[in-house]
PDB file of C-alpha atoms in Angstrom:
ATOM      1  CA  MET A   1      18.383  16.632 -12.247  1.00  0.00           C
ATOM      2  CA  GLU A   2      21.760  15.550 -13.630  1.00  0.00           C
ATOM      3  CA  ALA A   3      20.644  16.459 -17.160  1.00  0.00           C
ATOM      4  CA  ILE A   4      19.720  19.991 -16.049  1.00  0.00           C
ATOM      5  CA  ILE A   5      23.019  20.445 -14.210  1.00  0.00           C
ATOM      6  CA  ALA A   6      24.929  19.177 -17.256  1.00  0.00           C
ATOM      7  CA  GLY A   7      22.918  21.491 -19.529  1.00  0.00           C
ATOM      8  CA  ASP A   8      21.500  18.604 -21.579  1.00  0.00           C
ATOM      9  CA  TRP A   9      18.073  20.138 -22.165  1.00  0.00           C
ATOM     10  CA  SER A  10      16.854  17.473 -24.594  1.00  0.00           C
ATOM     11  CA  ALA A  11      17.400  14.739 -21.977  1.00  0.00           C
ATOM     12  CA  ALA A  12      15.796  16.934 -19.310  1.00  0.00           C
ATOM     13  CA  TRP A  13      12.784  17.464 -21.585  1.00  0.00           C
ATOM     14  CA  ASP A  14      12.529  13.688 -22.133  1.00  0.00           C
ATOM     15  CA  TYR A  15      12.594  13.089 -18.368  1.00  0.00           C
ATOM     16  CA  PHE A  16       9.986  15.791 -17.817  1.00  0.00           C
ATOM     17  CA  THR A  17       7.766  14.303 -20.560  1.00  0.00           C
ATOM     18  CA  ASN A  18       8.018  10.846 -18.986  1.00  0.00           C
ATOM     19  CA  LEU A  19       7.161  12.265 -15.561  1.00  0.00           C
ATOM     20  CA  LEU A  20       4.218  14.180 -17.026  1.00  0.00           C
ATOM     21  CA  MET A  21       2.874  11.025 -18.727  1.00  0.00           C
ATOM     22  CA  VAL A  22       3.128   9.047 -15.473  1.00  0.00           C
ATOM     23  CA  ALA A  23       1.334  11.849 -13.595  1.00  0.00           C
ATOM     24  CA  ILE A  24      -1.458  12.027 -16.193  1.00  0.00           C
ATOM     25  CA  GLY A  25      -1.824   8.242 -16.112  1.00  0.00           C
ATOM     26  CA  ALA A  26      -1.971   8.215 -12.314  1.00  0.00           C
ATOM     27  CA  ILE A  27      -4.597  10.975 -12.201  1.00  0.00           C
ATOM     28  CA  LEU A  28      -6.741   9.327 -14.886  1.00  0.00           C
ATOM     29  CA  GLY A  29      -6.387   5.926 -13.218  1.00  0.00           C
ATOM     30  CA  ILE A  30      -7.434   7.259  -9.828  1.00  0.00           C
ATOM     31  CA  LYS A  31     -10.396   9.152 -11.279  1.00  0.00           C
ATOM     32  CA  LEU A  32     -11.618   6.169 -13.320  1.00  0.00           C
ATOM     33  CA  PHE A  33     -11.159   3.752 -10.418  1.00  0.00           C
ATOM     34  CA  SER A  34     -12.988   6.171  -8.125  1.00  0.00           C
ATOM     35  CA  ARG A  35     -15.924   6.413 -10.540  1.00  0.00           C
ATOM     36  CA  ALA A  36     -16.061   2.634 -10.984  1.00  0.00           C
ATOM     37  CA  LEU A  37     -15.951   2.107  -7.221  1.00  0.00           C
ATOM     38  CA  THR A  38     -18.695   4.699  -6.693  1.00  0.00           C
ATOM     39  CA  TRP A  39     -20.882   2.975  -9.295  1.00  0.00           C
ATOM     40  CA  LEU A  40     -20.234  -0.414  -7.700  1.00  0.00           C
ATOM     41  CA  PHE A  41     -21.147   0.898  -4.250  1.00  0.00           C
ATOM     42  CA  GLU A  42     -24.339   2.502  -5.555  1.00  0.00           C
ATOM     43  CA  ASN A  43     -25.479  -0.586  -7.479  1.00  0.00           C
ATOM     44  CA  HIS A  44     -23.895  -3.583  -5.703  1.00  0.00           C
ATOM     45  CA  LYS A  45     -22.976  -2.404  -2.211  1.00  0.00           C
ATOM     46  CA  ASN A  46     -22.838  -5.749  -0.382  1.00  0.00           C
ATOM     47  CA  LEU A  47     -20.945  -7.556  -3.143  1.00  0.00           C
ATOM     48  CA  THR A  48     -18.429  -4.693  -3.412  1.00  0.00           C
ATOM     49  CA  LEU A  49     -17.876  -4.648   0.354  1.00  0.00           C
ATOM     50  CA  ALA A  50     -17.401  -8.420   0.352  1.00  0.00           C
ATOM     51  CA  LEU A  51     -14.865  -8.213  -2.482  1.00  0.00           C
ATOM     52  CA  LEU A  52     -12.873  -5.375  -0.881  1.00  0.00           C
ATOM     53  CA  THR A  53     -12.941  -7.138   2.499  1.00  0.00           C
ATOM     54  CA  GLY A  54     -11.596 -10.271   0.818  1.00  0.00           C
ATOM     55  CA  PHE A  55      -8.786  -8.261  -0.772  1.00  0.00           C
ATOM     56  CA  MET A  56      -7.851  -6.796   2.621  1.00  0.00           C
ATOM     57  CA  ILE A  57      -7.949 -10.146   4.402  1.00  0.00           C
ATOM     58  CA  GLY A  58      -5.936 -11.733   1.606  1.00  0.00           C
ATOM     59  CA  SER A  59      -3.225  -9.078   1.875  1.00  0.00           C
ATOM     60  CA  LEU A  60      -2.747  -9.536   5.628  1.00  0.00           C
ATOM     61  CA  ASN A  61      -0.232 -12.356   5.106  1.00  0.00           C
ATOM     62  CA  LYS A  62       1.999 -10.036   3.088  1.00  0.00           C
ATOM     63  CA  LEU A  63       1.772  -7.341   5.784  1.00  0.00           C
ATOM     64  CA  TRP A  64       2.444  -9.709   8.706  1.00  0.00           C
ATOM     65  CA  PRO A  65       5.760  -8.492  10.192  1.00  0.00           C
ATOM     66  CA  TRP A  66       6.932 -11.723  11.854  1.00  0.00           C
ATOM     67  CA  LYS A  67       8.224 -14.139   9.233  1.00  0.00           C
ATOM     68  CA  MET A  68      10.700 -16.982   9.106  1.00  0.00           C
ATOM     69  CA  ILE A  69      12.869 -17.020   5.974  1.00  0.00           C
ATOM     70  CA  LEU A  70      12.777 -20.452   4.348  1.00  0.00           C
ATOM     71  CA  LYS A  71      14.714 -19.688   1.160  1.00  0.00           C
ATOM     72  CA  THR A  72      16.760 -16.771  -0.179  1.00  0.00           C
ATOM     73  CA  ARG A  73      17.872 -15.624  -3.627  1.00  0.00           C
ATOM     74  CA  ILE A  74      20.416 -13.205  -5.071  1.00  0.00           C
ATOM     75  CA  ASN A  75      18.823 -10.094  -6.620  1.00  0.00           C
ATOM     76  CA  SER A  76      20.140  -8.090  -9.582  1.00  0.00           C
ATOM     77  CA  HIS A  77      22.367  -6.007  -7.256  1.00  0.00           C
ATOM     78  CA  GLY A  78      24.088  -9.103  -5.889  1.00  0.00           C
ATOM     79  CA  GLU A  79      22.336  -8.876  -2.512  1.00  0.00           C
ATOM     80  CA  GLU A  80      20.791 -11.859  -0.748  1.00  0.00           C
ATOM     81  CA  VAL A  81      17.041 -11.252  -0.272  1.00  0.00           C
ATOM     82  CA  PRO A  82      14.204 -13.437   1.090  1.00  0.00           C
ATOM     83  CA  PHE A  83      12.534 -15.586  -1.560  1.00  0.00           C
ATOM     84  CA  LEU A  84      10.241 -17.867   0.429  1.00  0.00           C
ATOM     85  CA  GLU A  85       8.887 -16.831   3.838  1.00  0.00           C
ATOM     86  CA  LYS A  86       6.504 -18.307   6.370  1.00  0.00           C
ATOM     87  CA  SER A  87       4.415 -16.207   8.769  1.00  0.00           C
ATOM     88  CA  ILE A  88       5.014 -17.130  12.402  1.00  0.00           C
ATOM     89  CA  LEU A  89       3.737 -15.983  15.782  1.00  0.00           C
ATOM     90  CA  PRO A  90       5.695 -13.193  17.518  1.00  0.00           C
ATOM     91  CA  GLN A  91       6.827 -15.476  20.363  1.00  0.00           C
ATOM     92  CA  ASN A  92       8.491 -17.803  17.808  1.00  0.00           C
ATOM     93  CA  PHE A  93      10.362 -14.928  16.118  1.00  0.00           C
ATOM     94  CA  THR A  94      14.133 -14.948  16.554  1.00  0.00           C
ATOM     95  CA  GLY A  95      15.325 -11.455  17.366  1.00  0.00           C
ATOM     96  CA  ASP A  96      13.494  -8.444  18.762  1.00  0.00           C
ATOM     97  CA  ALA A  97       9.802  -8.907  17.929  1.00  0.00           C
ATOM     98  CA  LEU A  98       8.910  -5.257  18.782  1.00  0.00           C
ATOM     99  CA  ILE A  99       5.453  -6.331  19.957  1.00  0.00           C
ATOM    100  CA  LEU A 100       4.929  -3.120  21.944  1.00  0.00           C
ATOM    101  CA  TYR A 101       5.502  -0.966  18.856  1.00  0.00           C
ATOM    102  CA  ALA A 102       3.235  -3.157  16.758  1.00  0.00           C
ATOM    103  CA  GLY A 103       0.486  -2.885  19.388  1.00  0.00           C
ATOM    104  CA  ILE A 104       0.850   0.894  19.617  1.00  0.00           C
ATOM    105  CA  LEU A 105       0.673   1.261  15.829  1.00  0.00           C
ATOM    106  CA  MET A 106      -2.358  -1.037  15.709  1.00  0.00           C
ATOM    107  CA  VAL A 107      -4.188   1.109  18.283  1.00  0.00           C
ATOM    108  CA  LEU A 108      -3.177   4.322  16.463  1.00  0.00           C
ATOM    109  CA  GLY A 109      -4.455   2.929  13.148  1.00  0.00           C
ATOM    110  CA  PHE A 110      -7.752   1.929  14.762  1.00  0.00           C
ATOM    111  CA  LEU A 111      -8.136   5.381  16.363  1.00  0.00           C
ATOM    112  CA  LEU A 112      -7.315   7.114  13.070  1.00  0.00           C
ATOM    113  CA  ILE A 113     -10.046   5.174  11.258  1.00  0.00           C
ATOM    114  CA  LEU A 114     -12.497   5.849  14.098  1.00  0.00           C
ATOM    115  CA  ILE A 115     -11.756   9.595  14.024  1.00  0.00           C
ATOM    116  CA  LEU A 116     -12.053   9.747  10.218  1.00  0.00           C
ATOM    117  CA  GLU A 117     -15.426   7.965  10.385  1.00  0.00           C
ATOM    118  CA  LYS A 118     -16.701  10.447  12.992  1.00  0.00           C
ATOM    119  CA  VAL A 119     -15.519  13.420  10.901  1.00  0.00           C
ATOM    120  CA  ALA A 120     -17.154  11.957   7.767  1.00  0.00           C
ATOM    121  CA  HIS A 121     -20.386  11.335   9.697  1.00  0.00           C
ATOM    122  CA  LYS A 122     -20.453  14.955  10.948  1.00  0.00           C
ATOM    123  CA  LYS A 123     -19.918  16.281   7.406  1.00  0.00           C
ATOM    124  CA  THR A 124     -22.901  14.313   6.067  1.00  0.00           C
ATOM    125  CA  ASN A 125     -25.228  15.751   8.746  1.00  0.00           C
TER     126      ASN A 125
END
């Protein structure tokens, strides 16, 4: 945006070209991944479901909101950020654990998936 305001059209064109390449790469990546996933589901349904379930279970530790910071580091902006964390139970969390909000969001996520499954089931019939 700054290049356009400054009237530097060659820099603006470079930025636009970079953005276009990222967009093309993202679209191609999504389409190819979608085709590969469709093929895997058609030919190896149980193995694919097991693999994807393992990925989701494995990522739960990263998504767990209640963590105790064991070690910190200084990032490139000079800010202190967590480096090593340990997941803990909400009752052991120092500070406001926001358990009510987490429970509400969990129920909303479950209901959203349930509604999407019902809509998808109606469309197939």
